PDB file of C-alpha atoms in Angstrom:
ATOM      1  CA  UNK A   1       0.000   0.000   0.000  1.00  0.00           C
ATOM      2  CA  UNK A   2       2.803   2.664   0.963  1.00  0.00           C
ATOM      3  CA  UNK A   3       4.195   1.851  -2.844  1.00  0.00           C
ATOM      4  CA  UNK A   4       1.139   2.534  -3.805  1.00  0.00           C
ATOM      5  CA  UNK A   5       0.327   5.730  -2.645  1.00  0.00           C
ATOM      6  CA  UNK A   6       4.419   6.594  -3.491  1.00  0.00           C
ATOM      7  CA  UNK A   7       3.881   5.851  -7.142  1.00  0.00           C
ATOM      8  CA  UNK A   8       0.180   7.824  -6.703  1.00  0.00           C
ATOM      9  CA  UNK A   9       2.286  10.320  -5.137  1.00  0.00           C
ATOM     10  CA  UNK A  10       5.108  10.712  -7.894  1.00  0.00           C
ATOM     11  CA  UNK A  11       2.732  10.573 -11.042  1.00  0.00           C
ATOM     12  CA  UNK A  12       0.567  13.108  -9.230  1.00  0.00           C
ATOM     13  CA  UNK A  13       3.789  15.539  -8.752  1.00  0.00           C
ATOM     14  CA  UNK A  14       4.966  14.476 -12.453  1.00  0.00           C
ATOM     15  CA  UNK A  15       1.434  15.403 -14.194  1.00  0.00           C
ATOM     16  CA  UNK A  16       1.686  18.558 -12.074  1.00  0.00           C
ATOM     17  CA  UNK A  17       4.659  19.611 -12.888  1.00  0.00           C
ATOM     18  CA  UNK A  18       4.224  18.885 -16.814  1.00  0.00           C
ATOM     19  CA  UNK A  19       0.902  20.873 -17.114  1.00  0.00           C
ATOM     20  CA  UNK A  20       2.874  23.654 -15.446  1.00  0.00           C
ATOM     21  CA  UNK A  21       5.523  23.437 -17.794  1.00  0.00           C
ATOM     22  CA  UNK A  22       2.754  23.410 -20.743  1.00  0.00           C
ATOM     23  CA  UNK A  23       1.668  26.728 -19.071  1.00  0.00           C
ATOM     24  CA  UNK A  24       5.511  28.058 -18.652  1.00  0.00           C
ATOM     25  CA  UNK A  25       5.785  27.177 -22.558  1.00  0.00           C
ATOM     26  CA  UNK A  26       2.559  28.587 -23.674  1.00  0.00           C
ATOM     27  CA  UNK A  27       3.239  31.766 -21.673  1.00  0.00           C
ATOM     28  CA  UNK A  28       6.337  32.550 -23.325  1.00  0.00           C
ATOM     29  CA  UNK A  29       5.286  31.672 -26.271  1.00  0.00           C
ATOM     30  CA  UNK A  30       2.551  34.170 -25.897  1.00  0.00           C
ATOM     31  CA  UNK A  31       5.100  36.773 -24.410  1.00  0.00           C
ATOM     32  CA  UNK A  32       7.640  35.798 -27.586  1.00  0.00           C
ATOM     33  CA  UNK A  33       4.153  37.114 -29.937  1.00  0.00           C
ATOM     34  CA  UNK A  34       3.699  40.713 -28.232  1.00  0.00           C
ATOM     35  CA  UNK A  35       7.965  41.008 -28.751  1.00  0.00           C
ATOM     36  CA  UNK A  36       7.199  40.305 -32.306  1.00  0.00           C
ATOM     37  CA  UNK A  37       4.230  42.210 -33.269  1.00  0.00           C
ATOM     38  CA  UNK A  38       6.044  45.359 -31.392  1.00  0.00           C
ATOM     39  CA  UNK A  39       9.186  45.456 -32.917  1.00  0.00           C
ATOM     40  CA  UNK A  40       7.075  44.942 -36.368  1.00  0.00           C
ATOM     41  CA  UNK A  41       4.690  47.380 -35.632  1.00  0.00           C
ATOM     42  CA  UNK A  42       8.105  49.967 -35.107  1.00  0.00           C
ATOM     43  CA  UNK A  43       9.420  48.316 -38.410  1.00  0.00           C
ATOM     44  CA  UNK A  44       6.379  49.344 -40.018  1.00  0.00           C
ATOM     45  CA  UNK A  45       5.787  52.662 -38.530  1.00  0.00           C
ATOM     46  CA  UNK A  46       9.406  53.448 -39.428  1.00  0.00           C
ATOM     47  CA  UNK A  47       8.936  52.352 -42.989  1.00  0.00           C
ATOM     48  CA  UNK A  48       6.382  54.522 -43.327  1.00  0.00           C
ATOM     49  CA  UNK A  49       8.078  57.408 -41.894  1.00  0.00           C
ATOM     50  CA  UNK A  50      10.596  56.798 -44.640  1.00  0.00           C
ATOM     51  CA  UNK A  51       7.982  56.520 -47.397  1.00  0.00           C
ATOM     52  CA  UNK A  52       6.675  59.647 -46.024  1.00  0.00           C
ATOM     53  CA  UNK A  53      10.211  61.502 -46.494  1.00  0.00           C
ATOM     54  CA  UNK A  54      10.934  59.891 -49.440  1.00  0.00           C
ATOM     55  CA  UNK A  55       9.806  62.967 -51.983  1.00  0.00           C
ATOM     56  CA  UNK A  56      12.063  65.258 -49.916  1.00  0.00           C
ATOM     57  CA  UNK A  57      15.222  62.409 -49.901  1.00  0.00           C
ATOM     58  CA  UNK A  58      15.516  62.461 -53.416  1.00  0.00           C
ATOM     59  CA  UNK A  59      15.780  66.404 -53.557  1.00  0.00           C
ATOM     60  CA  UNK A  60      19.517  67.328 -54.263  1.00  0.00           C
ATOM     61  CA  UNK A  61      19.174  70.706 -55.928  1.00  0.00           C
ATOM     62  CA  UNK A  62      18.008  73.848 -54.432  1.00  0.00           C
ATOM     63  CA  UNK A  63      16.099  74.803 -56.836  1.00  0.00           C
ATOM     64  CA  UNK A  64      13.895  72.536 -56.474  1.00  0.00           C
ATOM     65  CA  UNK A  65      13.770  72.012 -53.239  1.00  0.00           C
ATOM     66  CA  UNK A  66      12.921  75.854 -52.660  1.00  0.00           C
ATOM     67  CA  UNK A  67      10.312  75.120 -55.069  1.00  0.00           C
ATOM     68  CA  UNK A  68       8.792  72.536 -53.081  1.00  0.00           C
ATOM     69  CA  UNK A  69       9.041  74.278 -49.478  1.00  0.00           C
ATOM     70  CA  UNK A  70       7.139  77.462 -51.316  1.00  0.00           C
ATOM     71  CA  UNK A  71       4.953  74.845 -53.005  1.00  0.00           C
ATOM     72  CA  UNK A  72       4.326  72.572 -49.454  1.00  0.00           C
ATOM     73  CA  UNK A  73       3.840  75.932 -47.670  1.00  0.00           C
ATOM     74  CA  UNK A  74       0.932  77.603 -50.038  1.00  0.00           C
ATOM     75  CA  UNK A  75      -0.731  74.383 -50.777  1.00  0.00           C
ATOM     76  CA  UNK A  76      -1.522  74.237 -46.665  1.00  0.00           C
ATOM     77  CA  UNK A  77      -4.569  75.968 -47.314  1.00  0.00           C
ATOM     78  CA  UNK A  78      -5.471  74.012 -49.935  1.00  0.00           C
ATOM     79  CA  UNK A  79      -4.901  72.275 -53.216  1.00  0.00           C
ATOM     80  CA  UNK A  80      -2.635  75.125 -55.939  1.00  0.00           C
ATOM     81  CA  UNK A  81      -4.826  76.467 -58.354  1.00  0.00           C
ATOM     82  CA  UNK A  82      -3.730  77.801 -61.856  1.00  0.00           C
ATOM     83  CA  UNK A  83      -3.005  81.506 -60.801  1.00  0.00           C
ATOM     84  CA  UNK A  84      -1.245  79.923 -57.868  1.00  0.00           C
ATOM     85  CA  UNK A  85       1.144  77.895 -59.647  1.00  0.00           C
ATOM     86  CA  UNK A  86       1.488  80.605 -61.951  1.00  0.00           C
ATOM     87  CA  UNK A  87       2.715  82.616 -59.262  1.00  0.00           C
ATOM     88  CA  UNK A  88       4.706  80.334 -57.950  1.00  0.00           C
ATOM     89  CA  UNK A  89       6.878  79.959 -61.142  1.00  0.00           C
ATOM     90  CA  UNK A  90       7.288  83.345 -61.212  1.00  0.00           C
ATOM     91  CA  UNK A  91       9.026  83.787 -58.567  1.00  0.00           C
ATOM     92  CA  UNK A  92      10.853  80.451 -59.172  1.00  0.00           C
ATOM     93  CA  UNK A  93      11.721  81.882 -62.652  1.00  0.00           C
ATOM     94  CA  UNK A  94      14.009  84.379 -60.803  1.00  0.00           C
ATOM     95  CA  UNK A  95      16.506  82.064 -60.062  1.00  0.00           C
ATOM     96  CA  UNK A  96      16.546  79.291 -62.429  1.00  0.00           C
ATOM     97  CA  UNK A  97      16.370  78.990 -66.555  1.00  0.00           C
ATOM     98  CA  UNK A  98      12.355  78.271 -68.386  1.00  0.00           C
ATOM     99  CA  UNK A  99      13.524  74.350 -68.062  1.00  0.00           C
ATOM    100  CA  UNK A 100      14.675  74.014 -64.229  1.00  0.00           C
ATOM    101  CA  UNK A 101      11.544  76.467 -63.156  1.00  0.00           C
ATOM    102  CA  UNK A 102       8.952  73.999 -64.937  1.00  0.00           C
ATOM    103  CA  UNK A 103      11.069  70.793 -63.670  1.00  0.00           C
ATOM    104  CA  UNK A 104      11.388  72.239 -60.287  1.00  0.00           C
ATOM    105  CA  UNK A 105       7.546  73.300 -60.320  1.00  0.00           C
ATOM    106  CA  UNK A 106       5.914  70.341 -61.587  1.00  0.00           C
ATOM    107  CA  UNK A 107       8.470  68.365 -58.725  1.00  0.00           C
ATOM    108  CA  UNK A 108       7.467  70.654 -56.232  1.00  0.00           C
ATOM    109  CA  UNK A 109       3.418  70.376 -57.174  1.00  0.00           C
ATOM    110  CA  UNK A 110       3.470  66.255 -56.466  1.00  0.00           C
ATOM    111  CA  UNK A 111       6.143  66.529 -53.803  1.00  0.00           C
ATOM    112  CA  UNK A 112       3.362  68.839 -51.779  1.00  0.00           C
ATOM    113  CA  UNK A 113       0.730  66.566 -52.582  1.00  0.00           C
ATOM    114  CA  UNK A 114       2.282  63.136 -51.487  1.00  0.00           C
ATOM    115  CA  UNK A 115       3.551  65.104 -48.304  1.00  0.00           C
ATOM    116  CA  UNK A 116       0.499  66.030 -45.947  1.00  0.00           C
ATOM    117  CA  UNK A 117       2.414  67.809 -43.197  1.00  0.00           C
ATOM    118  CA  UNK A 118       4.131  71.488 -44.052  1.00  0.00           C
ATOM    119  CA  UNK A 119       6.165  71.229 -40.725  1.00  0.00           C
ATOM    120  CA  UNK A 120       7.928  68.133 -41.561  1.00  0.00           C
ATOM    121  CA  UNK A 121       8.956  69.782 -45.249  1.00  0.00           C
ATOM    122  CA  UNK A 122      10.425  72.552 -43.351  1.00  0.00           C
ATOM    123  CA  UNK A 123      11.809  70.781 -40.583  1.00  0.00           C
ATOM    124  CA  UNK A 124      13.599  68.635 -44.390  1.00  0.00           C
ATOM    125  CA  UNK A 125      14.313  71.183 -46.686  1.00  0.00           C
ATOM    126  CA  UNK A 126      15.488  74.079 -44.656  1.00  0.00           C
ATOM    127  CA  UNK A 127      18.417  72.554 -43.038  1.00  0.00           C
ATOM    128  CA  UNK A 128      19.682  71.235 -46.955  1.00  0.00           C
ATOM    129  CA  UNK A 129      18.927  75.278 -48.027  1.00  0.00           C
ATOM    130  CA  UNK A 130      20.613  76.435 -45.595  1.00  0.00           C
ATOM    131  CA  UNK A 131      23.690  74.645 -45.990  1.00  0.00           C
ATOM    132  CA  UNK A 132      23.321  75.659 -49.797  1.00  0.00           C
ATOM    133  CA  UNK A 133      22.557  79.207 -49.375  1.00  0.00           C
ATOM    134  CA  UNK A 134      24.524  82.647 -48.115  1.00  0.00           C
ATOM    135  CA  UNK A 135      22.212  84.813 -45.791  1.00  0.00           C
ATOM    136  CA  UNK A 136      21.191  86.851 -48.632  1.00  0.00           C
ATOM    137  CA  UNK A 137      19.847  84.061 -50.561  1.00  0.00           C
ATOM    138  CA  UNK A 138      18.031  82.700 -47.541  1.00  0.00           C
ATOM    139  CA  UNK A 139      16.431  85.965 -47.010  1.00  0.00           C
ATOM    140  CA  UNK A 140      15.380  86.002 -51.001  1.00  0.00           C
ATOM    141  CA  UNK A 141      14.113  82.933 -50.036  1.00  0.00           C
ATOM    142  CA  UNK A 142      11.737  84.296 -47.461  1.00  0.00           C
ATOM    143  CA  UNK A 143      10.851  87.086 -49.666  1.00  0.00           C
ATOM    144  CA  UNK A 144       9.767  84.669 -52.217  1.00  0.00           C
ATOM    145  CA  UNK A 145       7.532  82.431 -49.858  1.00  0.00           C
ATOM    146  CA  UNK A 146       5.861  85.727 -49.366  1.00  0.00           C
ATOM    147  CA  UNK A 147       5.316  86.921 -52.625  1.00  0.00           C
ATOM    148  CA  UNK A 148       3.715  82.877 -53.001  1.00  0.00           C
ATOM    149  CA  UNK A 149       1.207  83.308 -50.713  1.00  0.00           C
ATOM    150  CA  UNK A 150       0.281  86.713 -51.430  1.00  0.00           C
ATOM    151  CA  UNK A 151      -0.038  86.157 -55.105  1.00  0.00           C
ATOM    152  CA  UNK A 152      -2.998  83.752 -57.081  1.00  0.00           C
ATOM    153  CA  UNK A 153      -6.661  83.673 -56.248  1.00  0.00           C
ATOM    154  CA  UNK A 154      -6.691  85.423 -52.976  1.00  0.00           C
ATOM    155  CA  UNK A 155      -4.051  86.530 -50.669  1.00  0.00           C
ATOM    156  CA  UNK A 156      -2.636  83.736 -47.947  1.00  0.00           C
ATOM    157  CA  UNK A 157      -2.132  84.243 -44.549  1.00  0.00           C
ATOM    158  CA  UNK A 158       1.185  81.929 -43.584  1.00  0.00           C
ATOM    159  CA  UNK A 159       0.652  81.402 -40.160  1.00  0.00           C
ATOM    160  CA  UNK A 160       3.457  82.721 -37.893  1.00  0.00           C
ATOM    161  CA  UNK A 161       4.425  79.826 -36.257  1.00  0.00           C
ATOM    162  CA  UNK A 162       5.145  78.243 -40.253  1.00  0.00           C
ATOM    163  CA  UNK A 163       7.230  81.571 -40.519  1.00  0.00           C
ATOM    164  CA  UNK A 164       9.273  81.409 -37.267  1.00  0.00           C
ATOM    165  CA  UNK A 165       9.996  77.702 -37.854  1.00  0.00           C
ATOM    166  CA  UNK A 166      11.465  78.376 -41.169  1.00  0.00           C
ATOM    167  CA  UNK A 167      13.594  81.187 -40.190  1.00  0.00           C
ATOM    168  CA  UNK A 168      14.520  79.184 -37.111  1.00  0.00           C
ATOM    169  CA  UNK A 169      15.541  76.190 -39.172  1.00  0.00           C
ATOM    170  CA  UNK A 170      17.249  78.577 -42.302  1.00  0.00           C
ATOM    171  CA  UNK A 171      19.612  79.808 -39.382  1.00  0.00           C
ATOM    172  CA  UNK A 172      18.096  82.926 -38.457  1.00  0.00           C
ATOM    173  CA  UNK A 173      17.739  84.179 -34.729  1.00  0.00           C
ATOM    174  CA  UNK A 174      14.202  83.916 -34.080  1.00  0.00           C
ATOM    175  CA  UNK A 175      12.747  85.848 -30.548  1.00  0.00           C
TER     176      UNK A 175
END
């Protein structure tokens, strides 16, 4: 009887400790899931941070890349119109040939469109311009998101905060 209730005794502890090893194994297993479906949810979300960016990446000229901060900057408001894009190559025209305004226009149009945020073009494009450009040709710049907004259908109103960012990330002291 004692081997009895021995054997009883050791298939009892055995069965208890294999279901808690079942529960050790599923547990981790289920711990090992939420590891993976974080770090791809961080894969993905920096993927499409990079997608995101990738109108402004390929930008290696400043032309075109003032183009597309004027562009990103008037088309807040809304979608460009005609008289805005015709405004817009005008004062693009100043400082490139017929052939680099219309490339860097018709760059700058989709660029804005594929790019919903203005802050994160400025926060891209002004620390390549101003790299690129002297003070005076940062302040032209300024001058020329200006003229942008103030030109087309009806006058703009860039909101300061747009403004001071820009200046702050061109390299100008901002109060």
């Amino acid at each position: 009887m004692p081997f009895l209730i021995a054997a009883l005794g050791i298939v009892g502890a055995a069965a208890l400790w294999w279901y808690r090893m079942k529960a050790m194994n599923e547990a981790a297993r289920d711990v090992a899931d939420v590891i993976g479906r974080v770090q791809g949810s961080v894969r993905r979300k920096k993927l499409r941070r990079q997608a995101a960016l990738s109108p402004l990446t390929a930008i290696d000229d400043p032309v075109v890349a003032a183009a597309t901060l004027i562009a990103s900057i008037v088309s807040e408001d809304g979608p460009i119109l005609p008289q805005r894009e015709a405004v817009i190559r005008a004062v693009i025209s100043e400082i490139a040939d017929k052939k680099k305004t219309d490339e860097a226009v018709v760059y700058a149009k989709w660029a804005a469109s594929q790019i919903d945020d203005t802050t994160v073009v400025i926060d891209k494009l002004a620390p390549f311009l101003r790299e690129r450009l002297d003070v005076a040709e940062r302040n032209d710049l300024l001058r020329m998101v200006n003229r942008a907004a103030q030109g087309g259908e009806k006058r703009l109103v860039i909101s300061d905060q747009r403004i001071l960012r820009l200046r702050q990330k061109l390299g100008f002291e901002v109060n």
